[in-house]
């Protein structure tokens, strides 16, 4: 039923009988008698919905404008990174990536990854603390990276820049969580000697090297790091020859710590190892009390 303009502003409309549904009103007996009373809750809800619709429209427009502005700002900052003001530019970029919505754009993520890749090729990833902040933000938004190459590079940078800082800790939870990330990287290794694979293996060995002093001094670090080293030993063939020598040092250290120094002597009397064997030579060494009979 249609209402006149005057009726639309009334709180109460008298009616001796029900005359049909009126939008925003309910029919009943109230303080002013029988008739249509204004439904205040519905009116308030309509007002809120109207306001929210206006706000969402404005927010969407503002968001698009912010995305355009953030890309322009990122572009200017990224151009500074490979210059003389690299440290200042990295600090500014670290602030920008923590801004809400900055990494929701794939274009922004690609620009940052490309800039870090250029920086790595020219000067290396200097200022590791600043780089770690940027890489951690990228890793949290890794699904917004378009290419597989970008995702691999970010994962490698995360290992080399973020994990070592978390491995230099006395916090068991933080340490184990970082080692878990290293373990995941080891499990994802594939047989390839391309530059990206070599960087990934170097990052894994760097993390193990950082955690090694903790392993030697803190009993709570023993289980998690040993599992990490032994997992890497099973994929030894994926590492280059110089990397295999570094890996063998840590694997030997784990077996000597488990079985005692006699483990090395027991290996020296065993059969000669196959040159391309994936496993570390001490993998099958028996416990200390079973070495000599």
PDB file of C-alpha atoms in Angstrom:
ATOM      1  CA  UNK A   1       0.000   0.000   0.000  1.00  0.00           C
ATOM      2  CA  UNK A   2       1.354   3.393  -0.957  1.00  0.00           C
ATOM      3  CA  UNK A   3       1.633   6.205   1.564  1.00  0.00           C
ATOM      4  CA  UNK A   4       1.513   9.949   1.111  1.00  0.00           C
ATOM      5  CA  UNK A   5       4.501  12.135   1.939  1.00  0.00           C
ATOM      6  CA  UNK A   6       2.769  13.341   5.108  1.00  0.00           C
ATOM      7  CA  UNK A   7       2.096   9.805   6.270  1.00  0.00           C
ATOM      8  CA  UNK A   8       5.703   8.768   5.758  1.00  0.00           C
ATOM      9  CA  UNK A   9       6.801  11.032   8.612  1.00  0.00           C
ATOM     10  CA  UNK A  10       4.095   9.916  11.095  1.00  0.00           C
ATOM     11  CA  UNK A  11       4.960   7.775  14.101  1.00  0.00           C
ATOM     12  CA  UNK A  12       1.299   6.627  14.339  1.00  0.00           C
ATOM     13  CA  UNK A  13      -1.431   6.316  11.724  1.00  0.00           C
ATOM     14  CA  UNK A  14      -4.905   5.628  13.112  1.00  0.00           C
ATOM     15  CA  UNK A  15      -6.814   2.752  11.468  1.00  0.00           C
ATOM     16  CA  UNK A  16      -9.889   0.962  12.794  1.00  0.00           C
ATOM     17  CA  UNK A  17      -9.094  -2.096  10.681  1.00  0.00           C
ATOM     18  CA  UNK A  18      -6.088  -3.649   9.015  1.00  0.00           C
ATOM     19  CA  UNK A  19      -5.570  -2.009   5.606  1.00  0.00           C
ATOM     20  CA  UNK A  20      -2.642  -4.063   4.384  1.00  0.00           C
ATOM     21  CA  UNK A  21       1.105  -4.049   4.960  1.00  0.00           C
ATOM     22  CA  UNK A  22       2.772  -0.660   5.294  1.00  0.00           C
ATOM     23  CA  UNK A  23       6.560  -0.581   4.849  1.00  0.00           C
ATOM     24  CA  UNK A  24       8.288   0.446   8.080  1.00  0.00           C
ATOM     25  CA  UNK A  25       5.103   0.073  10.202  1.00  0.00           C
ATOM     26  CA  UNK A  26       3.418  -2.629  12.203  1.00  0.00           C
ATOM     27  CA  UNK A  27      -0.352  -2.841  12.931  1.00  0.00           C
ATOM     28  CA  UNK A  28      -1.573  -3.177  16.500  1.00  0.00           C
ATOM     29  CA  UNK A  29      -3.021  -1.637  19.686  1.00  0.00           C
ATOM     30  CA  UNK A  30      -0.711   0.792  21.412  1.00  0.00           C
ATOM     31  CA  UNK A  31      -0.652   3.927  23.581  1.00  0.00           C
ATOM     32  CA  UNK A  32      -2.384   5.976  20.890  1.00  0.00           C
ATOM     33  CA  UNK A  33      -5.022   3.358  20.082  1.00  0.00           C
ATOM     34  CA  UNK A  34      -5.521   0.963  17.198  1.00  0.00           C
ATOM     35  CA  UNK A  35      -3.514   1.643  14.052  1.00  0.00           C
ATOM     36  CA  UNK A  36      -0.111   1.571  12.378  1.00  0.00           C
ATOM     37  CA  UNK A  37       2.933   2.335  14.514  1.00  0.00           C
ATOM     38  CA  UNK A  38       6.365   3.212  13.127  1.00  0.00           C
ATOM     39  CA  UNK A  39       8.825   0.294  13.442  1.00  0.00           C
ATOM     40  CA  UNK A  40      11.823   2.132  14.895  1.00  0.00           C
ATOM     41  CA  UNK A  41      14.155  -0.885  14.727  1.00  0.00           C
ATOM     42  CA  UNK A  42      13.506  -1.391  11.028  1.00  0.00           C
ATOM     43  CA  UNK A  43      13.956   2.327  10.349  1.00  0.00           C
ATOM     44  CA  UNK A  44      17.268   2.295  12.206  1.00  0.00           C
ATOM     45  CA  UNK A  45      18.417  -0.822  10.327  1.00  0.00           C
ATOM     46  CA  UNK A  46      17.552   0.790   6.980  1.00  0.00           C
ATOM     47  CA  UNK A  47      19.490   3.899   7.959  1.00  0.00           C
ATOM     48  CA  UNK A  48      22.532   1.794   8.921  1.00  0.00           C
ATOM     49  CA  UNK A  49      22.370  -0.203   5.681  1.00  0.00           C
ATOM     50  CA  UNK A  50      22.198   2.986   3.637  1.00  0.00           C
ATOM     51  CA  UNK A  51      25.170   4.437   5.518  1.00  0.00           C
ATOM     52  CA  UNK A  52      27.178   1.207   5.125  1.00  0.00           C
ATOM     53  CA  UNK A  53      26.476   1.147   1.374  1.00  0.00           C
ATOM     54  CA  UNK A  54      27.757   4.711   1.008  1.00  0.00           C
ATOM     55  CA  UNK A  55      30.824   3.883   3.115  1.00  0.00           C
ATOM     56  CA  UNK A  56      31.606   0.749   1.092  1.00  0.00           C
ATOM     57  CA  UNK A  57      31.406   2.719  -2.130  1.00  0.00           C
ATOM     58  CA  UNK A  58      33.725   5.372  -0.759  1.00  0.00           C
ATOM     59  CA  UNK A  59      36.060   2.724   0.719  1.00  0.00           C
ATOM     60  CA  UNK A  60      36.279   0.865  -2.582  1.00  0.00           C
ATOM     61  CA  UNK A  61      37.134   4.064  -4.426  1.00  0.00           C
ATOM     62  CA  UNK A  62      39.653   4.993  -1.735  1.00  0.00           C
ATOM     63  CA  UNK A  63      41.181   1.502  -1.879  1.00  0.00           C
ATOM     64  CA  UNK A  64      41.680   1.726  -5.638  1.00  0.00           C
ATOM     65  CA  UNK A  65      43.255   5.141  -5.228  1.00  0.00           C
ATOM     66  CA  UNK A  66      45.528   3.866  -2.438  1.00  0.00           C
ATOM     67  CA  UNK A  67      46.625   0.926  -4.602  1.00  0.00           C
ATOM     68  CA  UNK A  68      47.567   3.295  -7.423  1.00  0.00           C
ATOM     69  CA  UNK A  69      49.359   5.604  -4.996  1.00  0.00           C
ATOM     70  CA  UNK A  70      51.150   2.702  -3.263  1.00  0.00           C
ATOM     71  CA  UNK A  71      52.484   1.409  -6.590  1.00  0.00           C
ATOM     72  CA  UNK A  72      53.816   4.853  -7.509  1.00  0.00           C
ATOM     73  CA  UNK A  73      55.443   5.185  -4.093  1.00  0.00           C
ATOM     74  CA  UNK A  74      56.895   1.659  -4.250  1.00  0.00           C
ATOM     75  CA  UNK A  75      58.261   2.351  -7.709  1.00  0.00           C
ATOM     76  CA  UNK A  76      60.093   5.453  -6.490  1.00  0.00           C
ATOM     77  CA  UNK A  77      61.481   3.671  -3.414  1.00  0.00           C
ATOM     78  CA  UNK A  78      62.556   0.593  -5.388  1.00  0.00           C
ATOM     79  CA  UNK A  79      64.555   2.747  -7.787  1.00  0.00           C
ATOM     80  CA  UNK A  80      66.504   4.090  -4.797  1.00  0.00           C
ATOM     81  CA  UNK A  81      67.400   0.639  -3.433  1.00  0.00           C
ATOM     82  CA  UNK A  82      70.095  -0.152  -5.982  1.00  0.00           C
ATOM     83  CA  UNK A  83      71.650   3.293  -5.524  1.00  0.00           C
ATOM     84  CA  UNK A  84      73.702   4.991  -2.814  1.00  0.00           C
ATOM     85  CA  UNK A  85      70.750   5.328  -0.432  1.00  0.00           C
ATOM     86  CA  UNK A  86      70.026   1.603  -0.300  1.00  0.00           C
ATOM     87  CA  UNK A  87      69.765   1.386   3.496  1.00  0.00           C
ATOM     88  CA  UNK A  88      67.308   4.277   3.730  1.00  0.00           C
ATOM     89  CA  UNK A  89      65.280   2.913   0.815  1.00  0.00           C
ATOM     90  CA  UNK A  90      65.125  -0.584   2.367  1.00  0.00           C
ATOM     91  CA  UNK A  91      63.918   0.952   5.628  1.00  0.00           C
ATOM     92  CA  UNK A  92      61.192   2.853   3.757  1.00  0.00           C
ATOM     93  CA  UNK A  93      60.228  -0.291   1.846  1.00  0.00           C
ATOM     94  CA  UNK A  94      59.996  -2.228   5.120  1.00  0.00           C
ATOM     95  CA  UNK A  95      57.509   0.365   6.377  1.00  0.00           C
ATOM     96  CA  UNK A  96      55.488   0.262   3.155  1.00  0.00           C
ATOM     97  CA  UNK A  97      55.116  -3.540   3.070  1.00  0.00           C
ATOM     98  CA  UNK A  98      53.624  -3.455   6.567  1.00  0.00           C
ATOM     99  CA  UNK A  99      50.992  -0.962   5.394  1.00  0.00           C
ATOM    100  CA  UNK A 100      47.550  -2.537   5.037  1.00  0.00           C
ATOM    101  CA  UNK A 101      46.763  -3.468   1.453  1.00  0.00           C
ATOM    102  CA  UNK A 102      50.246  -2.842   0.067  1.00  0.00           C
ATOM    103  CA  UNK A 103      50.929  -6.506  -0.740  1.00  0.00           C
ATOM    104  CA  UNK A 104      47.354  -7.346  -1.747  1.00  0.00           C
ATOM    105  CA  UNK A 105      48.272  -6.233  -5.267  1.00  0.00           C
ATOM    106  CA  UNK A 106      50.184  -8.755  -7.390  1.00  0.00           C
ATOM    107  CA  UNK A 107      51.753  -5.878  -9.271  1.00  0.00           C
ATOM    108  CA  UNK A 108      53.262  -4.533  -6.040  1.00  0.00           C
ATOM    109  CA  UNK A 109      54.570  -7.970  -5.000  1.00  0.00           C
ATOM    110  CA  UNK A 110      56.187  -8.554  -8.385  1.00  0.00           C
ATOM    111  CA  UNK A 111      57.839  -5.129  -8.273  1.00  0.00           C
ATOM    112  CA  UNK A 112      59.361  -5.789  -4.837  1.00  0.00           C
ATOM    113  CA  UNK A 113      60.629  -9.267  -5.782  1.00  0.00           C
ATOM    114  CA  UNK A 114      62.205  -7.908  -8.972  1.00  0.00           C
ATOM    115  CA  UNK A 115      63.904  -5.144  -6.976  1.00  0.00           C
ATOM    116  CA  UNK A 116      65.322  -7.590  -4.398  1.00  0.00           C
ATOM    117  CA  UNK A 117      66.537  -9.836  -7.200  1.00  0.00           C
ATOM    118  CA  UNK A 118      68.354  -6.880  -8.819  1.00  0.00           C
ATOM    119  CA  UNK A 119      69.857  -5.926  -5.457  1.00  0.00           C
ATOM    120  CA  UNK A 120      71.059  -9.497  -4.882  1.00  0.00           C
ATOM    121  CA  UNK A 121      72.715  -9.685  -8.311  1.00  0.00           C
ATOM    122  CA  UNK A 122      74.527  -6.341  -7.893  1.00  0.00           C
ATOM    123  CA  UNK A 123      75.522  -6.035  -4.241  1.00  0.00           C
ATOM    124  CA  UNK A 124      74.071  -9.078  -2.514  1.00  0.00           C
ATOM    125  CA  UNK A 125      71.274  -8.799   0.045  1.00  0.00           C
ATOM    126  CA  UNK A 126      73.024  -6.315   2.318  1.00  0.00           C
ATOM    127  CA  UNK A 127      71.419  -5.029   5.557  1.00  0.00           C
ATOM    128  CA  UNK A 128      69.939  -8.449   6.473  1.00  0.00           C
ATOM    129  CA  UNK A 129      67.732  -7.058   9.240  1.00  0.00           C
ATOM    130  CA  UNK A 130      65.910  -4.716   6.856  1.00  0.00           C
ATOM    131  CA  UNK A 131      65.712  -7.350   4.128  1.00  0.00           C
ATOM    132  CA  UNK A 132      64.284  -9.876   6.614  1.00  0.00           C
ATOM    133  CA  UNK A 133      61.348  -7.546   7.365  1.00  0.00           C
ATOM    134  CA  UNK A 134      60.513  -7.227   3.673  1.00  0.00           C
ATOM    135  CA  UNK A 135      60.953 -10.926   2.930  1.00  0.00           C
ATOM    136  CA  UNK A 136      58.804 -11.964   5.916  1.00  0.00           C
ATOM    137  CA  UNK A 137      55.982  -9.748   4.613  1.00  0.00           C
ATOM    138  CA  UNK A 138      56.328 -11.253   1.128  1.00  0.00           C
ATOM    139  CA  UNK A 139      56.348 -14.790   2.535  1.00  0.00           C
ATOM    140  CA  UNK A 140      53.106 -14.053   4.405  1.00  0.00           C
ATOM    141  CA  UNK A 141      51.535 -13.017   1.081  1.00  0.00           C
ATOM    142  CA  UNK A 142      53.267 -15.589  -1.118  1.00  0.00           C
ATOM    143  CA  UNK A 143      49.968 -16.559  -2.785  1.00  0.00           C
ATOM    144  CA  UNK A 144      49.922 -13.119  -4.426  1.00  0.00           C
ATOM    145  CA  UNK A 145      53.116 -13.883  -6.344  1.00  0.00           C
ATOM    146  CA  UNK A 146      52.335 -14.778  -9.939  1.00  0.00           C
ATOM    147  CA  UNK A 147      55.306 -16.869 -11.070  1.00  0.00           C
ATOM    148  CA  UNK A 148      56.814 -20.008  -9.576  1.00  0.00           C
ATOM    149  CA  UNK A 149      60.254 -18.412  -9.879  1.00  0.00           C
ATOM    150  CA  UNK A 150      59.167 -15.521  -7.631  1.00  0.00           C
ATOM    151  CA  UNK A 151      57.767 -17.906  -5.024  1.00  0.00           C
ATOM    152  CA  UNK A 152      60.973 -19.990  -5.027  1.00  0.00           C
ATOM    153  CA  UNK A 153      63.143 -16.890  -4.605  1.00  0.00           C
ATOM    154  CA  UNK A 154      61.031 -15.577  -1.722  1.00  0.00           C
ATOM    155  CA  UNK A 155      61.149 -18.980   0.016  1.00  0.00           C
ATOM    156  CA  UNK A 156      64.948 -19.055  -0.392  1.00  0.00           C
ATOM    157  CA  UNK A 157      65.343 -15.502   0.917  1.00  0.00           C
ATOM    158  CA  UNK A 158      63.153 -16.410   3.870  1.00  0.00           C
ATOM    159  CA  UNK A 159      65.520 -19.271   4.713  1.00  0.00           C
ATOM    160  CA  UNK A 160      68.659 -17.155   4.373  1.00  0.00           C
ATOM    161  CA  UNK A 161      67.381 -13.896   5.915  1.00  0.00           C
ATOM    162  CA  UNK A 162      64.588 -14.731   8.393  1.00  0.00           C
ATOM    163  CA  UNK A 163      65.269 -18.226   9.759  1.00  0.00           C
ATOM    164  CA  UNK A 164      68.842 -17.563  11.029  1.00  0.00           C
ATOM    165  CA  UNK A 165      67.610 -14.732  13.257  1.00  0.00           C
ATOM    166  CA  UNK A 166      65.007 -17.080  14.770  1.00  0.00           C
ATOM    167  CA  UNK A 167      67.582 -19.846  15.252  1.00  0.00           C
ATOM    168  CA  UNK A 168      69.779 -17.610  17.438  1.00  0.00           C
ATOM    169  CA  UNK A 169      67.421 -17.881  20.375  1.00  0.00           C
ATOM    170  CA  UNK A 170      66.874 -19.564  23.724  1.00  0.00           C
ATOM    171  CA  UNK A 171      63.154 -19.868  23.020  1.00  0.00           C
ATOM    172  CA  UNK A 172      62.408 -23.525  22.281  1.00  0.00           C
ATOM    173  CA  UNK A 173      59.175 -22.789  20.421  1.00  0.00           C
ATOM    174  CA  UNK A 174      60.752 -20.204  18.098  1.00  0.00           C
ATOM    175  CA  UNK A 175      63.756 -22.462  17.439  1.00  0.00           C
ATOM    176  CA  UNK A 176      61.675 -25.531  16.594  1.00  0.00           C
ATOM    177  CA  UNK A 177      59.338 -23.503  14.384  1.00  0.00           C
ATOM    178  CA  UNK A 178      62.324 -22.171  12.394  1.00  0.00           C
ATOM    179  CA  UNK A 179      63.843 -25.655  12.075  1.00  0.00           C
ATOM    180  CA  UNK A 180      60.485 -26.897  10.790  1.00  0.00           C
ATOM    181  CA  UNK A 181      60.695 -24.324   7.980  1.00  0.00           C
ATOM    182  CA  UNK A 182      64.174 -25.602   7.109  1.00  0.00           C
ATOM    183  CA  UNK A 183      62.880 -29.190   7.133  1.00  0.00           C
ATOM    184  CA  UNK A 184      60.070 -28.227   4.747  1.00  0.00           C
ATOM    185  CA  UNK A 185      62.645 -26.714   2.379  1.00  0.00           C
ATOM    186  CA  UNK A 186      64.704 -29.919   2.524  1.00  0.00           C
ATOM    187  CA  UNK A 187      61.683 -32.080   1.708  1.00  0.00           C
ATOM    188  CA  UNK A 188      60.926 -29.851  -1.288  1.00  0.00           C
ATOM    189  CA  UNK A 189      64.419 -30.277  -2.769  1.00  0.00           C
ATOM    190  CA  UNK A 190      64.612 -31.700  -6.270  1.00  0.00           C
ATOM    191  CA  UNK A 191      67.650 -32.900  -8.187  1.00  0.00           C
ATOM    192  CA  UNK A 192      68.774 -29.779  -9.998  1.00  0.00           C
ATOM    193  CA  UNK A 193      71.982 -27.801 -10.156  1.00  0.00           C
ATOM    194  CA  UNK A 194      70.478 -24.583 -11.467  1.00  0.00           C
ATOM    195  CA  UNK A 195      71.311 -21.324  -9.706  1.00  0.00           C
ATOM    196  CA  UNK A 196      68.039 -21.265  -7.752  1.00  0.00           C
ATOM    197  CA  UNK A 197      68.573 -24.822  -6.437  1.00  0.00           C
ATOM    198  CA  UNK A 198      72.156 -24.018  -5.420  1.00  0.00           C
ATOM    199  CA  UNK A 199      70.969 -20.938  -3.523  1.00  0.00           C
ATOM    200  CA  UNK A 200      68.305 -23.001  -1.767  1.00  0.00           C
ATOM    201  CA  UNK A 201      70.868 -25.595  -0.649  1.00  0.00           C
ATOM    202  CA  UNK A 202      73.240 -22.852   0.506  1.00  0.00           C
ATOM    203  CA  UNK A 203      70.426 -21.294   2.541  1.00  0.00           C
ATOM    204  CA  UNK A 204      69.640 -24.665   4.150  1.00  0.00           C
ATOM    205  CA  UNK A 205      73.285 -25.236   5.097  1.00  0.00           C
ATOM    206  CA  UNK A 206      73.534 -21.684   6.434  1.00  0.00           C
ATOM    207  CA  UNK A 207      70.560 -22.314   8.726  1.00  0.00           C
ATOM    208  CA  UNK A 208      72.130 -25.552   9.985  1.00  0.00           C
ATOM    209  CA  UNK A 209      75.431 -23.732  10.605  1.00  0.00           C
ATOM    210  CA  UNK A 210      73.652 -21.025  12.627  1.00  0.00           C
ATOM    211  CA  UNK A 211      71.772 -23.614  14.700  1.00  0.00           C
ATOM    212  CA  UNK A 212      74.822 -25.842  15.254  1.00  0.00           C
ATOM    213  CA  UNK A 213      76.229 -23.989  18.342  1.00  0.00           C
ATOM    214  CA  UNK A 214      72.763 -24.151  19.931  1.00  0.00           C
ATOM    215  CA  UNK A 215      72.657 -27.884  19.183  1.00  0.00           C
ATOM    216  CA  UNK A 216      76.012 -28.413  20.932  1.00  0.00           C
ATOM    217  CA  UNK A 217      75.051 -26.470  24.073  1.00  0.00           C
ATOM    218  CA  UNK A 218      71.272 -26.849  24.489  1.00  0.00           C
ATOM    219  CA  UNK A 219      69.799 -30.331  25.024  1.00  0.00           C
ATOM    220  CA  UNK A 220      66.331 -29.189  23.918  1.00  0.00           C
ATOM    221  CA  UNK A 221      67.680 -28.367  20.422  1.00  0.00           C
ATOM    222  CA  UNK A 222      69.082 -31.843  19.846  1.00  0.00           C
ATOM    223  CA  UNK A 223      66.059 -33.720  18.494  1.00  0.00           C
ATOM    224  CA  UNK A 224      64.827 -31.062  16.079  1.00  0.00           C
ATOM    225  CA  UNK A 225      68.219 -30.276  14.536  1.00  0.00           C
ATOM    226  CA  UNK A 226      69.243 -33.927  14.274  1.00  0.00           C
ATOM    227  CA  UNK A 227      66.073 -34.699  12.318  1.00  0.00           C
ATOM    228  CA  UNK A 228      66.853 -31.751  10.046  1.00  0.00           C
ATOM    229  CA  UNK A 229      70.458 -32.836   9.389  1.00  0.00           C
ATOM    230  CA  UNK A 230      69.488 -36.465   8.776  1.00  0.00           C
ATOM    231  CA  UNK A 231      66.723 -35.381   6.383  1.00  0.00           C
ATOM    232  CA  UNK A 232      69.312 -33.381   4.443  1.00  0.00           C
ATOM    233  CA  UNK A 233      71.676 -36.381   4.462  1.00  0.00           C
ATOM    234  CA  UNK A 234      69.000 -38.515   2.798  1.00  0.00           C
ATOM    235  CA  UNK A 235      68.852 -35.928   0.012  1.00  0.00           C
ATOM    236  CA  UNK A 236      72.621 -35.534  -0.167  1.00  0.00           C
ATOM    237  CA  UNK A 237      72.685 -36.090  -3.911  1.00  0.00           C
ATOM    238  CA  UNK A 238      70.737 -32.851  -4.437  1.00  0.00           C
ATOM    239  CA  UNK A 239      73.673 -30.848  -3.051  1.00  0.00           C
ATOM    240  CA  UNK A 240      76.741 -29.864  -5.072  1.00  0.00           C
ATOM    241  CA  UNK A 241      80.151 -31.389  -4.220  1.00  0.00           C
ATOM    242  CA  UNK A 242      81.325 -28.439  -2.021  1.00  0.00           C
ATOM    243  CA  UNK A 243      77.937 -28.423  -0.300  1.00  0.00           C
ATOM    244  CA  UNK A 244      78.143 -32.179   0.311  1.00  0.00           C
ATOM    245  CA  UNK A 245      81.411 -31.703   2.201  1.00  0.00           C
ATOM    246  CA  UNK A 246      79.744 -29.134   4.469  1.00  0.00           C
ATOM    247  CA  UNK A 247      76.748 -31.394   4.953  1.00  0.00           C
ATOM    248  CA  UNK A 248      78.964 -34.387   5.778  1.00  0.00           C
ATOM    249  CA  UNK A 249      80.596 -32.378   8.570  1.00  0.00           C
ATOM    250  CA  UNK A 250      77.254 -31.845  10.303  1.00  0.00           C
ATOM    251  CA  UNK A 251      76.005 -35.391   9.623  1.00  0.00           C
ATOM    252  CA  UNK A 252      79.214 -36.856  11.063  1.00  0.00           C
ATOM    253  CA  UNK A 253      78.841 -34.591  14.082  1.00  0.00           C
ATOM    254  CA  UNK A 254      75.304 -35.875  14.665  1.00  0.00           C
ATOM    255  CA  UNK A 255      76.369 -39.539  14.514  1.00  0.00           C
ATOM    256  CA  UNK A 256      79.372 -38.976  16.762  1.00  0.00           C
ATOM    257  CA  UNK A 257      77.116 -37.230  19.265  1.00  0.00           C
ATOM    258  CA  UNK A 258      74.655 -40.109  19.105  1.00  0.00           C
ATOM    259  CA  UNK A 259      77.065 -43.058  19.098  1.00  0.00           C
ATOM    260  CA  UNK A 260      80.323 -41.620  20.405  1.00  0.00           C
ATOM    261  CA  UNK A 261      83.705 -41.029  18.668  1.00  0.00           C
ATOM    262  CA  UNK A 262      84.021 -44.754  17.916  1.00  0.00           C
ATOM    263  CA  UNK A 263      81.418 -44.308  15.178  1.00  0.00           C
ATOM    264  CA  UNK A 264      84.011 -42.674  12.920  1.00  0.00           C
ATOM    265  CA  UNK A 265      86.532 -45.509  13.546  1.00  0.00           C
ATOM    266  CA  UNK A 266      83.872 -48.098  12.823  1.00  0.00           C
ATOM    267  CA  UNK A 267      83.198 -46.465   9.473  1.00  0.00           C
ATOM    268  CA  UNK A 268      86.894 -46.410   8.540  1.00  0.00           C
ATOM    269  CA  UNK A 269      86.980 -50.228   8.874  1.00  0.00           C
ATOM    270  CA  UNK A 270      83.772 -50.724   6.868  1.00  0.00           C
ATOM    271  CA  UNK A 271      83.388 -51.117   3.125  1.00  0.00           C
ATOM    272  CA  UNK A 272      84.250 -48.298   0.740  1.00  0.00           C
ATOM    273  CA  UNK A 273      81.323 -46.017   0.018  1.00  0.00           C
ATOM    274  CA  UNK A 274      79.840 -45.685  -3.471  1.00  0.00           C
ATOM    275  CA  UNK A 275      80.860 -42.335  -4.976  1.00  0.00           C
ATOM    276  CA  UNK A 276      77.344 -41.127  -5.754  1.00  0.00           C
ATOM    277  CA  UNK A 277      75.634 -42.579  -2.716  1.00  0.00           C
ATOM    278  CA  UNK A 278      72.783 -40.448  -1.457  1.00  0.00           C
ATOM    279  CA  UNK A 279      73.216 -41.527   2.156  1.00  0.00           C
ATOM    280  CA  UNK A 280      75.882 -40.348   4.538  1.00  0.00           C
ATOM    281  CA  UNK A 281      78.455 -43.100   5.307  1.00  0.00           C
ATOM    282  CA  UNK A 282      77.554 -43.194   9.009  1.00  0.00           C
ATOM    283  CA  UNK A 283      73.818 -43.510   8.505  1.00  0.00           C
ATOM    284  CA  UNK A 284      73.727 -47.248   9.297  1.00  0.00           C
ATOM    285  CA  UNK A 285      76.332 -47.282  12.070  1.00  0.00           C
ATOM    286  CA  UNK A 286      75.108 -49.334  15.018  1.00  0.00           C
ATOM    287  CA  UNK A 287      74.833 -47.907  18.536  1.00  0.00           C
ATOM    288  CA  UNK A 288      77.990 -47.684  20.599  1.00  0.00           C
ATOM    289  CA  UNK A 289      77.431 -50.875  22.601  1.00  0.00           C
ATOM    290  CA  UNK A 290      77.067 -52.885  19.358  1.00  0.00           C
ATOM    291  CA  UNK A 291      80.081 -51.562  17.445  1.00  0.00           C
ATOM    292  CA  UNK A 292      82.637 -53.922  18.942  1.00  0.00           C
ATOM    293  CA  UNK A 293      82.058 -57.549  19.809  1.00  0.00           C
TER     294      UNK A 293
END
